[in-house]
Structure formats: structure tokens, C-alpha cells
Amino acid sequence: MEFQAVVMAAGGGSRMTDLTSSIPKPLLPVGNRPLLWYPLNLLERAGFEEVIVITRKEIQKMLNLDTKMKLDFVCISDNMDMGTADSLRHIHQKIKTDVLVLSCDLITDVDLYKVVDLFRTHDATLSMLMKKTHEPTEVVPGQKGKKKPVEQRDFIGVDDTGKRLLFMANEADLDEELVIKRSILQKYPRMHIRTGLMDAHLYCLKKYVVDFLVENRTITSLRSELIPHLVRKQFSSPTSLQQGLDNKEEDQKKKEQASLDIYSFIKEDNSLLKPAPDNSCWNDHRGDMNETLHEGKVRCYVHIMKEGLCFRVNTLGLYIEANRQARKLLLNLGLEEPLVHGSAQITDRGMVSVPLPHLCSFNTDCMPFVSRPAS
Amino acid sequence: MLPLVAGAGPEAAAPVPAGPQVSGAGAGVGSGAGPGTGVGCDGVCPQAPELSREEKLQLRKEKKQQKKKKRSEKGTAAETPELGTPCDPGTPRVAAHPTSPPALADGPNDGEKATGGKSKAELRAERRAKQEAERAQKQAKKAEGSQAATVAKPRLTPTEPQSVVKRLPEHVQVDDPAAQRKLAKKLERQQVPLRQDYGTKVNLFSHLHQYSRKKPLTQQMSIPSTVIHPAVVRLGLQYSQGIINGSNARCIALLEVFKQLIRDYSTPPNEELSRDLVAKLKPHISFLNQCRPLSASMGNAIKFLKKEISCLPDTLREEEAKEKLQDTIDKYLREKIVLAAEAISRSAFEKINDNDVILVYGCSSLVNRTLCDAHVKKGRAFRVIVVDSRPRLEGRETLRRLVRKGIHCTYVMINAISYVLPEVSKVLLGAHALLANGSVMSRVGTSQIALVSKAYNVPVLVCCETYKFCERVQTDSFVSNELDDPDDLIVLRKGQAQLGGWAENKSLRLLNLVYDVTPPDLVDLVITDLGMIPCTSVPVVLRVKNVDQ
């Protein structure tokens, strides 16, 4: 089996408490369907047959989805404050292959094969999806003025092809300057740093990352801790490999010293690029003497969507936007009938004539006025 | 003179397309010669029209079947031999005229018309009418179905001996709709998606596939791939994106993936491993072929593997059989690729002298290894001129590898070879395949280099392992080649892509060829693991190889 899909539906919706205090976030209706239906539909269209859904008991009881896939619900109780990485650790026994992790609030019509192909072709450790965002122009009801969260910007650094992820940092973690390691610039002299990207929280992870998570209990959240760690690890040298791993006692000590390096989890026979690189004439960079991919074992890739629908429903404004866009998505999928017939003409002024002495007309800025003949 | 049947008319009128469809071997006969397609003839006198022997046999068979039918219908033995006589075996009946054949046959049998409710003549006439109707139907179907195939079949070979019909491989018959339909059916049966061609092709190469890198095959497959093993999907993607490039690299990667496939394979109950495993490998091979056409080295490796699998003794248990297969694959890799490279490197070293100036082209793993060994291990002093060409620019990789080892290199593009050749002492080239007539199939541009070198009297040496020797014969580069993504030719300069809108321009076609064929008289020596042989000895090597196996 190639992939296992995991949907994280235990989240609280902490940024839209007006709504989520009454209904749990995965059950919020968007376009007359529960929010959880959208990521599951994406997986079903891609061809998945089984999905593991991590959720809470109350959500599972209230859920009623019509889907042909086999849903494996894993319930975590409410009192345990589990982050996404903790949940993944919780189900690590079910994970036997590479895993595709989705968040329950993702609504998108991306071609999944584009994200997964990056993962397959380059034998990547991580492959994720991002979307160019536009500024929302509509005013959100219930909020005075535009509350622009300036401190929440993400700085994403990609290479020339736009596929390889070199750098990721959130503005909140930085003081005043953006610090880029020299080793990154030596290997990739041209880096494009982008700020207008939204993370879709869709990750393809290799199995050894899950093993690494199991051992390393300090990581609680995927997005804020694991992913930046992996991106950083691409360019740092493996610490445990230099000492040699044959000595078992040293190994034990090193484990306690928390040198839980991800390199120790990477199995050697995975990489298909290993026997062939001497013969293959492909190189991902030029101008220096290094081997292709700089012989780095950890590789992170990102697929940046330029057009199409992709957003996460985690604030009120986005929820409103989602409801507006959901119809378009469902229409494209062929699941809804268009409410207006294709041959109808839509204008902003119209005249309706009735074979009565009294005529009535419709205008956009007044209520329709119909007068009836006196009976 | 009876007029021709409708089906034969357009066939006779359509011209036989020359050129790409007729390969060196086999006179382009399509899939199985269609029999008796209504050659018009005189119903009365058997004028022996130009039917091939196959058509005559077919007609005889048809008549026998009809006789059997009549026998079972009527149940009288007396009439059947008589019915046979007027119908001369060389005279096919023309379906459009049912009146004349009954007139033929009825004549001598008139006297035999005995009494009996429905007169025998009437019954016979009924039956004959039925037969003619069926035959007309069959001929109409054959006429429309085999029109494409029979167009290629030359009508001037009635005296051709009953030889084996040579079938053209599918990948050089892209403009033949019948062949493409067959391929589509085969892929559907194996549950492998069909990759669509992209962009308008140059007319001379319209018989080859042209794919786009931006539309991978995985677009049409489900994401956790169930039919095709994930390692094979990954390999196919790496081939189509150009990450694994080069004849040796592709073959090595293929064999490694096959080892993994064999490891993950388990024989279903009531099946034999030797037969089932080959059947299970076929969809994967089709998939890889759709991602990128198989190279000659890959083809030979697959043939070897299939032979090994089918030769497995039945007495072995599944585990042992799988172990044995993995060992044979390892042995093949070690002997034919790794040790062969070592042997070639040693032989070629004898040809490299001190103060030599060696010209290399593109990126050949074998040539790189030879030069690195000569410099590092044996300490010869020579310098290298690396020639490169667009759009692949593989020479840069060669340059990097050689300079890393400390070899003194010069880098030029292919349009500069006549400037540098006066100072070159020998040319060392790699090969993708060596064909049975001694021609060398290699990266496009190689034949140009060989030609110019000949003009400057510079010796041309080709390094090639024996496992890349092919039984095919090719004298030109058109018949069997590979078309790469034409969008690779679009160059971005100062933010402008000059050829960017090539698809909208109706009179512009882009051609990105991958291979070309160098004739044997331009090559002076071929260095193989069996020694240094002239180009013309390739068939001898092939014969010796076949005898060994």
C-alpha cells in the first residue's frame, strides 16, 4: 500500500468561538454539508478507499456522511489536550506506510496528484500544499473595521523551480531580522522568499517521520513544530552518524541525551536515487562541484497553487467566504444543480408584464410592488 | 467482366504511404494479411487473379465450412460432392451477383432434381442466398476494418513465400488508428492508463509518440496506486521527469525495482510462479513504457528476466524461487554492467596516450568512468574537450564530474566542433544501443560529431557494453526514435519566451529528438567487454551471445 490518509477532526476552532461554542467545527455547515465532508470528498475523488479520522466522541455520534470510503474513527477524549502531532503519535500503530495528513477544515479542489508526485519523484520526506492568498475585501459582520493580523505572516523560502522548500519561519518567532543559514545560500544561491502564501495543512509524510515522532515526545504540533524542524534539518548535518551507530551502549546514551536525530530513522534502502546517481546525468543545480541534491537525505517540497479554490475555515471571515465559494466547488463537482437555468439572462433591471390593467415592475433598490384589482 | 466489390474499390485507389511505416525489416505488412477482399474476377472463367496463397487457403477453408453446414442442414451425402465441382477453388464468388453462381451450380445438377415437397433447387438457392449475404457482411466488415492494414500491404507480392509476417512494434505506429486501438484495448485490459500525445508533430515523425512533461501519467490514476506497485509508479515518474537519465542508469533502476517487485510478490493459489510472475510483470512494463519509451538496454534486461522466470524449475518452493531470481538479477547487474564497465575502462585505457586531447560528447557514464580511471588510477596526462548541445545540456554534468577529479577540461557547444577538431587526437563516444548492422544509436548529435571527425581524420571510438547490442537494423534515424517534450526548446531570455506561443501558430512545429543513428563506416572501433571489435563484427557477437544462452 502506498499511502494512508489521516484527517484531523478533533480541532476546537479556537478562532471562531461564536460559532464553535454550539457546534463542533467539523460539523459546521458549509454549503449545506458538514465541513468534514470536503476533505473526505477530496480523498474519495483522488481514489482513496480507507481513511483514518481522528475525532472526538460527540462528533462521531452526530456525523452522518454519505461516502463510499471506509472511515476508521479514532476517538480521543476531550480532556487530553492533544496537538496534531500527539494525535499522530496516538495512532502510530495503525500507520504502516507513508501518510497523507489533512485538516478537517480544508476546502479545496486541488489536483492531489501534483502534491503527491513531488513526494514520489524526489523521494521526499515531506510534501505540502500552499496557496497564494488574496486580501479579503468583504467586511466581516460582527467585527469593527479590518483587523489585519500582521504578526501572523509566514516567510517561505523556495528555490528557483518553486518546488523545493528551503526556509520557513513565522514572523511571530522572529525578533527583527530574518536569519538565513549560510549553508542554505551556499547550496541554493537563488532563493525566493514569499509572504503571501497560505498553508493548506495538507502534508505527505514518510513513515520514518512518524517513527521519529513516536520517539520524540517534545513535538506536539505538526505545523508549528515538526514541519519547521524538518525544513531546518535539510541543511544541518546528521549529528549521530558521525559517531557511528554500531555501538549499542553509546546509542542508548545518545537517545537519552535527546539527540533524536531524524537521520537515525531513515532507512538506507529506501532511496532509489542511491545506486543510480553515478550514472544518471540529472542534477538539480549547477555551478558547483556538489553531487545532485547535495546528497541531502531529508528533502522538503511544496506545491504552490496559483489558481483554484483552496482555503481553510478557521476564522469567521473565512467561514463566510467558504459558504460563498462552496457552491462553485459543488457545481464543478457536479453535485449540485445550478439554481439559475443556463439560458436565463441576469440583468439588474427587469420588467414583468402581466395581462392585467395593473403592471408591476422589479427594481433592485425597492421591494416589488404589486397592486391587485379590487376584488 | 464483373465489377469489383465495393470493399475492394477504395483499397485499390488509396496510395500506399511510403517512408516511416516501412521499416528495414518486413515489407510493412500490417496485422495479419486480410484474406479474399473481393478481388473482382470473371465468374465464368477462372482467370487466376492475383491472389496470394494465404487468400486462397482462406477461401478453401470457408468453402469447407459451408459444405459442413450444408451437410448438417440437409443430411444427404449425395449432393455435396457435386456442389463442389462447379465451384473452382481458384474462383472466389462475387457477392454482388448472386444470380450467376446459382446459374453455374444449378446447371449440371438440374438432372438431379428429384421430386420432393420443396424442390431442391429452391432450397439450394435459398441456402446460397444466405451464404452470399453472410459473405457480403463479412467482406464489408473486413474492408472497413483492415483498410488501414491492407493499404500498407503491397499488392504486388502474390508469389511471396509463406514467410513469417513481421509486425511493427506499436511505438512506431502512432499514426495508424488500428494499432492505437489495439494498444488502447491492451492497456485497458491491464488497467494501465493511456498517455495522450501532446502538440502537433513534425510530419516526418508523426509515427512516434510525443508526450508533455506537465501531464504525467499519474493524473489518470488513483492516488494510492493499487494496480501498479508504488515503486514502479515512482520509477515511472522519475523516468518521465528526466531524473533518471542515461541508458545504464535506467536499466539499473529498472532491475532494482524488479527485485523489489519480486520480493513483494506472492503466488496466488493454483498458479505457477513461473507463469504468473511474468503475467504480473506485464502491466508494470506497459506502465513504464507509457511513462517513457523503453530503452534498448531495458528491453534486453526485460527479455533476460522473462526468460529466467519461465525457466524456473517447478520443484522449487516460492521462497527459493524468489531468492534464485534475485540472485540472477544481481548477477546480471554485476556481470553485464558493473564488471563490463571495468573491463571497458581497462581496454580503453590502452588507447589513451600521454598528451592526448580527447573529445567527448554529452554525458555517458561509461566514458566518464573510463576517463576518471585513466586519470586517477593510472595517472595518464591528457586533456578533454567536452562538447555539449541544447536542450539537455548534459555536458555540464560531464564537465563537473571530470573537473572534480582534476582533469583539464574545455567546454564547447556542438557548433564549435570544427574549430576544435584540428587539435583533437581521438573522439570517445558512448552509445545507447548498437544495432545489428553495426550502426550506433546514441544521443542526437553523435552522428554529426562522427561525420565531422571523419572529415578531419580523427579516430572515433565508441564504448558500449554487450548487453546493449540489439537485433534491430536501422539505417536512418527516422524509423525508430524518441520525441521528447517540445516545450523544452522554449528558452526564457530576459523574461521573454520566444517560442512560447508555438502551439497557436499553425505553421510552426517543434521537434526535440533524443537519439540518432551513426552509420558504421564513420566509427573506427567499438570497445566492448569482449574486447575491441570493428563495427561490422556486431552480428557475430550477437550470434555468439545467442548460442551461449
JSON list of C-alpha atoms in Angstrom, two decimals, chain B residues 133-299:
[
{"chain": "B", "resi": 133, "resn": "ALA", "atom": "CA", "xyz": [-25.46, -12.38, -47.64]},
{"chain": "B", "resi": 134, "resn": "GLU", "atom": "CA", "xyz": [-23.20, -13.60, -44.87]},
{"chain": "B", "resi": 135, "resn": "ARG", "atom": "CA", "xyz": [-20.13, -13.35, -47.03]},
{"chain": "B", "resi": 136, "resn": "ALA", "atom": "CA", "xyz": [-21.08, -9.85, -48.11]},
{"chain": "B", "resi": 137, "resn": "GLN", "atom": "CA", "xyz": [-21.37, -8.88, -44.48]},
{"chain": "B", "resi": 138, "resn": "LYS", "atom": "CA", "xyz": [-18.02, -10.40, -43.64]},
{"chain": "B", "resi": 139, "resn": "GLN", "atom": "CA", "xyz": [-16.31, -8.72, -46.53]},
{"chain": "B", "resi": 140, "resn": "ALA", "atom": "CA", "xyz": [-17.83, -5.36, -45.71]},
{"chain": "B", "resi": 141, "resn": "LYS", "atom": "CA", "xyz": [-16.58, -5.67, -42.15]},
{"chain": "B", "resi": 142, "resn": "LYS", "atom": "CA", "xyz": [-13.15, -6.73, -43.24]},
{"chain": "B", "resi": 143, "resn": "ALA", "atom": "CA", "xyz": [-12.98, -3.98, -45.81]},
{"chain": "B", "resi": 144, "resn": "GLU", "atom": "CA", "xyz": [-13.56, -1.24, -43.29]},
{"chain": "B", "resi": 145, "resn": "GLY", "atom": "CA", "xyz": [-11.57, -2.81, -40.51]},
{"chain": "B", "resi": 146, "resn": "SER", "atom": "CA", "xyz": [-8.48, -3.80, -42.37]},
{"chain": "B", "resi": 147, "resn": "GLN", "atom": "CA", "xyz": [-8.39, -0.87, -44.71]},
{"chain": "B", "resi": 148, "resn": "ALA", "atom": "CA", "xyz": [-5.56, 0.63, -42.79]},
{"chain": "B", "resi": 149, "resn": "ALA", "atom": "CA", "xyz": [-3.63, -2.60, -42.65]},
{"chain": "B", "resi": 150, "resn": "THR", "atom": "CA", "xyz": [-4.17, -3.63, -46.19]},
{"chain": "B", "resi": 151, "resn": "VAL", "atom": "CA", "xyz": [-3.19, -0.25, -47.51]},
{"chain": "B", "resi": 152, "resn": "ALA", "atom": "CA", "xyz": [0.28, -0.98, -46.32]},
{"chain": "B", "resi": 153, "resn": "LYS", "atom": "CA", "xyz": [0.23, -4.49, -47.69]},
{"chain": "B", "resi": 154, "resn": "PRO", "atom": "CA", "xyz": [1.73, -4.44, -51.13]},
{"chain": "B", "resi": 155, "resn": "ARG", "atom": "CA", "xyz": [-0.48, -5.95, -53.76]},
{"chain": "B", "resi": 156, "resn": "LEU", "atom": "CA", "xyz": [2.40, -6.98, -55.94]},
{"chain": "B", "resi": 157, "resn": "THR", "atom": "CA", "xyz": [3.58, -9.94, -53.92]},
{"chain": "B", "resi": 158, "resn": "PRO", "atom": "CA", "xyz": [1.38, -12.82, -54.90]},
{"chain": "B", "resi": 159, "resn": "THR", "atom": "CA", "xyz": [4.38, -15.08, -55.17]},
{"chain": "B", "resi": 160, "resn": "GLU", "atom": "CA", "xyz": [5.73, -14.25, -51.72]},
{"chain": "B", "resi": 161, "resn": "PRO", "atom": "CA", "xyz": [6.59, -17.46, -49.91]},
{"chain": "B", "resi": 162, "resn": "GLN", "atom": "CA", "xyz": [4.69, -18.22, -46.76]},
{"chain": "B", "resi": 163, "resn": "SER", "atom": "CA", "xyz": [7.08, -16.32, -44.51]},
{"chain": "B", "resi": 164, "resn": "VAL", "atom": "CA", "xyz": [6.51, -15.02, -41.00]},
{"chain": "B", "resi": 165, "resn": "VAL", "atom": "CA", "xyz": [4.60, -11.75, -41.07]},
{"chain": "B", "resi": 166, "resn": "LYS", "atom": "CA", "xyz": [6.85, -9.17, -39.41]},
{"chain": "B", "resi": 167, "resn": "ARG", "atom": "CA", "xyz": [4.84, -6.99, -37.08]},
{"chain": "B", "resi": 168, "resn": "LEU", "atom": "CA", "xyz": [5.86, -3.43, -36.49]},
{"chain": "B", "resi": 169, "resn": "PRO", "atom": "CA", "xyz": [6.09, -2.50, -32.82]},
{"chain": "B", "resi": 170, "resn": "GLU", "atom": "CA", "xyz": [3.33, -0.23, -31.60]},
{"chain": "B", "resi": 171, "resn": "HIS", "atom": "CA", "xyz": [5.57, 2.65, -30.70]},
{"chain": "B", "resi": 172, "resn": "VAL", "atom": "CA", "xyz": [6.41, 3.42, -34.32]},
{"chain": "B", "resi": 173, "resn": "GLN", "atom": "CA", "xyz": [2.81, 3.17, -35.49]},
{"chain": "B", "resi": 174, "resn": "VAL", "atom": "CA", "xyz": [1.26, 6.10, -33.72]},
{"chain": "B", "resi": 175, "resn": "ASP", "atom": "CA", "xyz": [-0.47, 7.37, -36.85]},
{"chain": "B", "resi": 176, "resn": "ASP", "atom": "CA", "xyz": [-2.09, 4.02, -37.53]},
{"chain": "B", "resi": 177, "resn": "PRO", "atom": "CA", "xyz": [-5.51, 4.09, -35.83]},
{"chain": "B", "resi": 178, "resn": "ALA", "atom": "CA", "xyz": [-5.88, 0.30, -35.84]},
{"chain": "B", "resi": 179, "resn": "ALA", "atom": "CA", "xyz": [-2.61, -0.19, -33.99]},
{"chain": "B", "resi": 180, "resn": "GLN", "atom": "CA", "xyz": [-3.52, 2.51, -31.49]},
{"chain": "B", "resi": 181, "resn": "ARG", "atom": "CA", "xyz": [-6.89, 0.92, -30.87]},
{"chain": "B", "resi": 182, "resn": "LYS", "atom": "CA", "xyz": [-5.19, -2.38, -30.17]},
{"chain": "B", "resi": 183, "resn": "LEU", "atom": "CA", "xyz": [-2.87, -0.65, -27.75]},
{"chain": "B", "resi": 184, "resn": "ALA", "atom": "CA", "xyz": [-5.75, 1.09, -26.01]},
{"chain": "B", "resi": 185, "resn": "LYS", "atom": "CA", "xyz": [-7.54, -2.21, -25.59]},
{"chain": "B", "resi": 186, "resn": "LYS", "atom": "CA", "xyz": [-4.45, -3.88, -24.22]},
{"chain": "B", "resi": 187, "resn": "LEU", "atom": "CA", "xyz": [-3.86, -1.11, -21.70]},
{"chain": "B", "resi": 188, "resn": "GLU", "atom": "CA", "xyz": [-7.46, -1.16, -20.65]},
{"chain": "B", "resi": 189, "resn": "ARG", "atom": "CA", "xyz": [-7.23, -4.86, -20.00]},
{"chain": "B", "resi": 190, "resn": "GLN", "atom": "CA", "xyz": [-4.11, -4.34, -17.89]},
{"chain": "B", "resi": 191, "resn": "GLN", "atom": "CA", "xyz": [-5.68, -1.35, -16.12]},
{"chain": "B", "resi": 192, "resn": "VAL", "atom": "CA", "xyz": [-2.87, 0.96, -17.13]},
{"chain": "B", "resi": 193, "resn": "PRO", "atom": "CA", "xyz": [-3.87, 4.49, -18.20]},
{"chain": "B", "resi": 194, "resn": "LEU", "atom": "CA", "xyz": [-3.14, 5.61, -21.75]},
{"chain": "B", "resi": 195, "resn": "ARG", "atom": "CA", "xyz": [-0.97, 8.69, -22.08]},
{"chain": "B", "resi": 196, "resn": "GLN", "atom": "CA", "xyz": [-2.18, 11.26, -24.55]},
{"chain": "B", "resi": 197, "resn": "ASP", "atom": "CA", "xyz": [0.11, 12.74, -27.13]},
{"chain": "B", "resi": 198, "resn": "TYR", "atom": "CA", "xyz": [0.84, 16.42, -26.93]},
{"chain": "B", "resi": 199, "resn": "GLY", "atom": "CA", "xyz": [1.20, 19.09, -29.57]},
{"chain": "B", "resi": 200, "resn": "THR", "atom": "CA", "xyz": [1.40, 18.86, -33.33]},
{"chain": "B", "resi": 201, "resn": "LYS", "atom": "CA", "xyz": [4.29, 16.77, -34.58]},
{"chain": "B", "resi": 202, "resn": "VAL", "atom": "CA", "xyz": [6.57, 17.29, -37.50]},
{"chain": "B", "resi": 203, "resn": "ASN", "atom": "CA", "xyz": [5.18, 15.25, -40.39]},
{"chain": "B", "resi": 204, "resn": "LEU", "atom": "CA", "xyz": [8.22, 13.10, -40.79]},
{"chain": "B", "resi": 205, "resn": "PHE", "atom": "CA", "xyz": [7.92, 11.94, -37.18]},
{"chain": "B", "resi": 206, "resn": "SER", "atom": "CA", "xyz": [4.17, 11.68, -36.90]},
{"chain": "B", "resi": 207, "resn": "HIS", "atom": "CA", "xyz": [4.54, 7.94, -36.33]},
{"chain": "B", "resi": 208, "resn": "LEU", "atom": "CA", "xyz": [6.17, 8.47, -32.93]},
{"chain": "B", "resi": 209, "resn": "HIS", "atom": "CA", "xyz": [4.76, 9.43, -29.57]},
{"chain": "B", "resi": 210, "resn": "GLN", "atom": "CA", "xyz": [5.28, 12.92, -28.22]},
{"chain": "B", "resi": 211, "resn": "TYR", "atom": "CA", "xyz": [4.41, 13.48, -24.57]},
{"chain": "B", "resi": 212, "resn": "SER", "atom": "CA", "xyz": [4.40, 16.51, -22.32]},
{"chain": "B", "resi": 213, "resn": "ARG", "atom": "CA", "xyz": [6.21, 16.51, -19.03]},
{"chain": "B", "resi": 214, "resn": "LYS", "atom": "CA", "xyz": [3.49, 18.62, -17.46]},
{"chain": "B", "resi": 215, "resn": "LYS", "atom": "CA", "xyz": [0.88, 15.93, -17.98]},
{"chain": "B", "resi": 216, "resn": "PRO", "atom": "CA", "xyz": [2.20, 12.92, -16.14]},
{"chain": "B", "resi": 217, "resn": "LEU", "atom": "CA", "xyz": [0.54, 9.57, -16.28]},
{"chain": "B", "resi": 218, "resn": "THR", "atom": "CA", "xyz": [-0.37, 9.74, -12.60]},
{"chain": "B", "resi": 219, "resn": "GLN", "atom": "CA", "xyz": [-3.03, 12.30, -13.46]},
{"chain": "B", "resi": 220, "resn": "GLN", "atom": "CA", "xyz": [-5.26, 9.45, -14.54]},
{"chain": "B", "resi": 221, "resn": "MET", "atom": "CA", "xyz": [-4.51, 7.08, -11.72]},
{"chain": "B", "resi": 222, "resn": "SER", "atom": "CA", "xyz": [-5.86, 6.87, -8.22]},
{"chain": "B", "resi": 223, "resn": "ILE", "atom": "CA", "xyz": [-3.53, 8.27, -5.63]},
{"chain": "B", "resi": 224, "resn": "PRO", "atom": "CA", "xyz": [-2.70, 5.26, -3.51]},
{"chain": "B", "resi": 225, "resn": "SER", "atom": "CA", "xyz": [-1.91, 3.23, -6.58]},
{"chain": "B", "resi": 226, "resn": "THR", "atom": "CA", "xyz": [-3.33, -0.23, -6.25]},
{"chain": "B", "resi": 227, "resn": "VAL", "atom": "CA", "xyz": [-2.86, -1.78, -9.67]},
{"chain": "B", "resi": 228, "resn": "ILE", "atom": "CA", "xyz": [0.73, -0.71, -10.16]},
{"chain": "B", "resi": 229, "resn": "HIS", "atom": "CA", "xyz": [3.25, -1.23, -7.40]},
{"chain": "B", "resi": 230, "resn": "PRO", "atom": "CA", "xyz": [4.24, 2.10, -5.76]},
{"chain": "B", "resi": 231, "resn": "ALA", "atom": "CA", "xyz": [7.92, 1.57, -6.52]},
{"chain": "B", "resi": 232, "resn": "VAL", "atom": "CA", "xyz": [7.08, 1.22, -10.20]},
{"chain": "B", "resi": 233, "resn": "VAL", "atom": "CA", "xyz": [4.95, 4.39, -10.09]},
{"chain": "B", "resi": 234, "resn": "ARG", "atom": "CA", "xyz": [7.85, 6.22, -8.57]},
{"chain": "B", "resi": 235, "resn": "LEU", "atom": "CA", "xyz": [10.24, 4.85, -11.16]},
{"chain": "B", "resi": 236, "resn": "GLY", "atom": "CA", "xyz": [7.91, 5.82, -13.98]},
{"chain": "B", "resi": 237, "resn": "LEU", "atom": "CA", "xyz": [7.66, 9.36, -12.64]},
{"chain": "B", "resi": 238, "resn": "GLN", "atom": "CA", "xyz": [11.42, 9.56, -12.34]},
{"chain": "B", "resi": 239, "resn": "TYR", "atom": "CA", "xyz": [11.78, 8.43, -15.93]},
{"chain": "B", "resi": 240, "resn": "SER", "atom": "CA", "xyz": [9.21, 10.84, -17.29]},
{"chain": "B", "resi": 241, "resn": "GLN", "atom": "CA", "xyz": [10.56, 13.82, -15.35]},
{"chain": "B", "resi": 242, "resn": "GLY", "atom": "CA", "xyz": [14.06, 13.07, -16.52]},
{"chain": "B", "resi": 243, "resn": "ILE", "atom": "CA", "xyz": [15.51, 12.41, -13.08]},
{"chain": "B", "resi": 244, "resn": "ILE", "atom": "CA", "xyz": [16.88, 9.03, -14.07]},
{"chain": "B", "resi": 245, "resn": "ASN", "atom": "CA", "xyz": [18.59, 9.57, -17.37]},
{"chain": "B", "resi": 246, "resn": "GLY", "atom": "CA", "xyz": [21.03, 7.56, -19.36]},
{"chain": "B", "resi": 247, "resn": "SER", "atom": "CA", "xyz": [20.91, 4.01, -20.61]},
{"chain": "B", "resi": 248, "resn": "ASN", "atom": "CA", "xyz": [22.80, 2.37, -17.74]},
{"chain": "B", "resi": 249, "resn": "ALA", "atom": "CA", "xyz": [21.04, 4.31, -15.02]},
{"chain": "B", "resi": 250, "resn": "ARG", "atom": "CA", "xyz": [17.63, 3.43, -16.35]},
{"chain": "B", "resi": 251, "resn": "CYS", "atom": "CA", "xyz": [18.48, -0.23, -16.62]},
{"chain": "B", "resi": 252, "resn": "ILE", "atom": "CA", "xyz": [19.97, -0.42, -13.13]},
{"chain": "B", "resi": 253, "resn": "ALA", "atom": "CA", "xyz": [16.97, 1.35, -11.61]},
{"chain": "B", "resi": 254, "resn": "LEU", "atom": "CA", "xyz": [14.63, -0.96, -13.50]},
{"chain": "B", "resi": 255, "resn": "LEU", "atom": "CA", "xyz": [16.34, -4.10, -12.23]},
{"chain": "B", "resi": 256, "resn": "GLU", "atom": "CA", "xyz": [16.34, -2.81, -8.66]},
{"chain": "B", "resi": 257, "resn": "VAL", "atom": "CA", "xyz": [12.62, -2.16, -8.87]},
{"chain": "B", "resi": 258, "resn": "PHE", "atom": "CA", "xyz": [12.05, -5.61, -10.33]},
{"chain": "B", "resi": 259, "resn": "LYS", "atom": "CA", "xyz": [13.91, -7.08, -7.39]},
{"chain": "B", "resi": 260, "resn": "GLN", "atom": "CA", "xyz": [11.52, -5.26, -5.09]},
{"chain": "B", "resi": 261, "resn": "LEU", "atom": "CA", "xyz": [8.54, -6.41, -7.11]},
{"chain": "B", "resi": 262, "resn": "ILE", "atom": "CA", "xyz": [9.68, -10.00, -6.81]},
{"chain": "B", "resi": 263, "resn": "ARG", "atom": "CA", "xyz": [10.18, -9.57, -3.10]},
{"chain": "B", "resi": 264, "resn": "ASP", "atom": "CA", "xyz": [6.64, -8.29, -2.64]},
{"chain": "B", "resi": 265, "resn": "TYR", "atom": "CA", "xyz": [5.13, -10.89, -4.92]},
{"chain": "B", "resi": 266, "resn": "SER", "atom": "CA", "xyz": [3.26, -13.88, -3.58]},
{"chain": "B", "resi": 267, "resn": "THR", "atom": "CA", "xyz": [1.95, -16.64, -5.77]},
{"chain": "B", "resi": 268, "resn": "PRO", "atom": "CA", "xyz": [-1.83, -16.89, -5.73]},
{"chain": "B", "resi": 269, "resn": "PRO", "atom": "CA", "xyz": [-3.18, -20.39, -5.08]},
{"chain": "B", "resi": 270, "resn": "ASN", "atom": "CA", "xyz": [-3.46, -22.76, -8.04]},
{"chain": "B", "resi": 271, "resn": "GLU", "atom": "CA", "xyz": [-0.93, -20.76, -10.03]},
{"chain": "B", "resi": 272, "resn": "GLU", "atom": "CA", "xyz": [2.61, -21.43, -11.05]},
{"chain": "B", "resi": 273, "resn": "LEU", "atom": "CA", "xyz": [5.18, -18.83, -10.13]},
{"chain": "B", "resi": 274, "resn": "SER", "atom": "CA", "xyz": [6.98, -19.17, -13.45]},
{"chain": "B", "resi": 275, "resn": "ARG", "atom": "CA", "xyz": [3.89, -18.32, -15.43]},
{"chain": "B", "resi": 276, "resn": "ASP", "atom": "CA", "xyz": [2.07, -16.00, -13.11]},
{"chain": "B", "resi": 277, "resn": "LEU", "atom": "CA", "xyz": [5.01, -13.74, -12.33]},
{"chain": "B", "resi": 278, "resn": "VAL", "atom": "CA", "xyz": [5.58, -12.95, -15.99]},
{"chain": "B", "resi": 279, "resn": "ALA", "atom": "CA", "xyz": [1.90, -12.11, -16.35]},
{"chain": "B", "resi": 280, "resn": "LYS", "atom": "CA", "xyz": [2.09, -9.87, -13.30]},
{"chain": "B", "resi": 281, "resn": "LEU", "atom": "CA", "xyz": [5.12, -8.04, -14.66]},
{"chain": "B", "resi": 282, "resn": "LYS", "atom": "CA", "xyz": [3.42, -7.14, -17.93]},
{"chain": "B", "resi": 283, "resn": "PRO", "atom": "CA", "xyz": [1.19, -4.28, -16.67]},
{"chain": "B", "resi": 284, "resn": "HIS", "atom": "CA", "xyz": [4.16, -2.74, -14.91]},
{"chain": "B", "resi": 285, "resn": "ILE", "atom": "CA", "xyz": [6.23, -2.88, -18.07]},
{"chain": "B", "resi": 286, "resn": "SER", "atom": "CA", "xyz": [3.36, -1.29, -20.03]},
{"chain": "B", "resi": 287, "resn": "PHE", "atom": "CA", "xyz": [3.14, 1.43, -17.42]},
{"chain": "B", "resi": 288, "resn": "LEU", "atom": "CA", "xyz": [6.85, 2.19, -17.65]},
{"chain": "B", "resi": 289, "resn": "ASN", "atom": "CA", "xyz": [6.58, 2.19, -21.43]},
{"chain": "B", "resi": 290, "resn": "GLN", "atom": "CA", "xyz": [3.81, 4.76, -21.27]},
{"chain": "B", "resi": 291, "resn": "CYS", "atom": "CA", "xyz": [5.87, 6.96, -18.97]},
{"chain": "B", "resi": 292, "resn": "ARG", "atom": "CA", "xyz": [8.85, 6.87, -21.27]},
{"chain": "B", "resi": 293, "resn": "PRO", "atom": "CA", "xyz": [9.55, 4.50, -24.18]},
{"chain": "B", "resi": 294, "resn": "LEU", "atom": "CA", "xyz": [11.80, 1.67, -23.07]},
{"chain": "B", "resi": 295, "resn": "SER", "atom": "CA", "xyz": [15.44, 1.87, -24.00]},
{"chain": "B", "resi": 296, "resn": "ALA", "atom": "CA", "xyz": [17.28, -0.94, -25.74]},
{"chain": "B", "resi": 297, "resn": "SER", "atom": "CA", "xyz": [19.18, -1.83, -22.57]},
{"chain": "B", "resi": 298, "resn": "MET", "atom": "CA", "xyz": [15.93, -2.05, -20.61]},
{"chain": "B", "resi": 299, "resn": "GLY", "atom": "CA", "xyz": [14.38, -4.17, -23.34]}
]
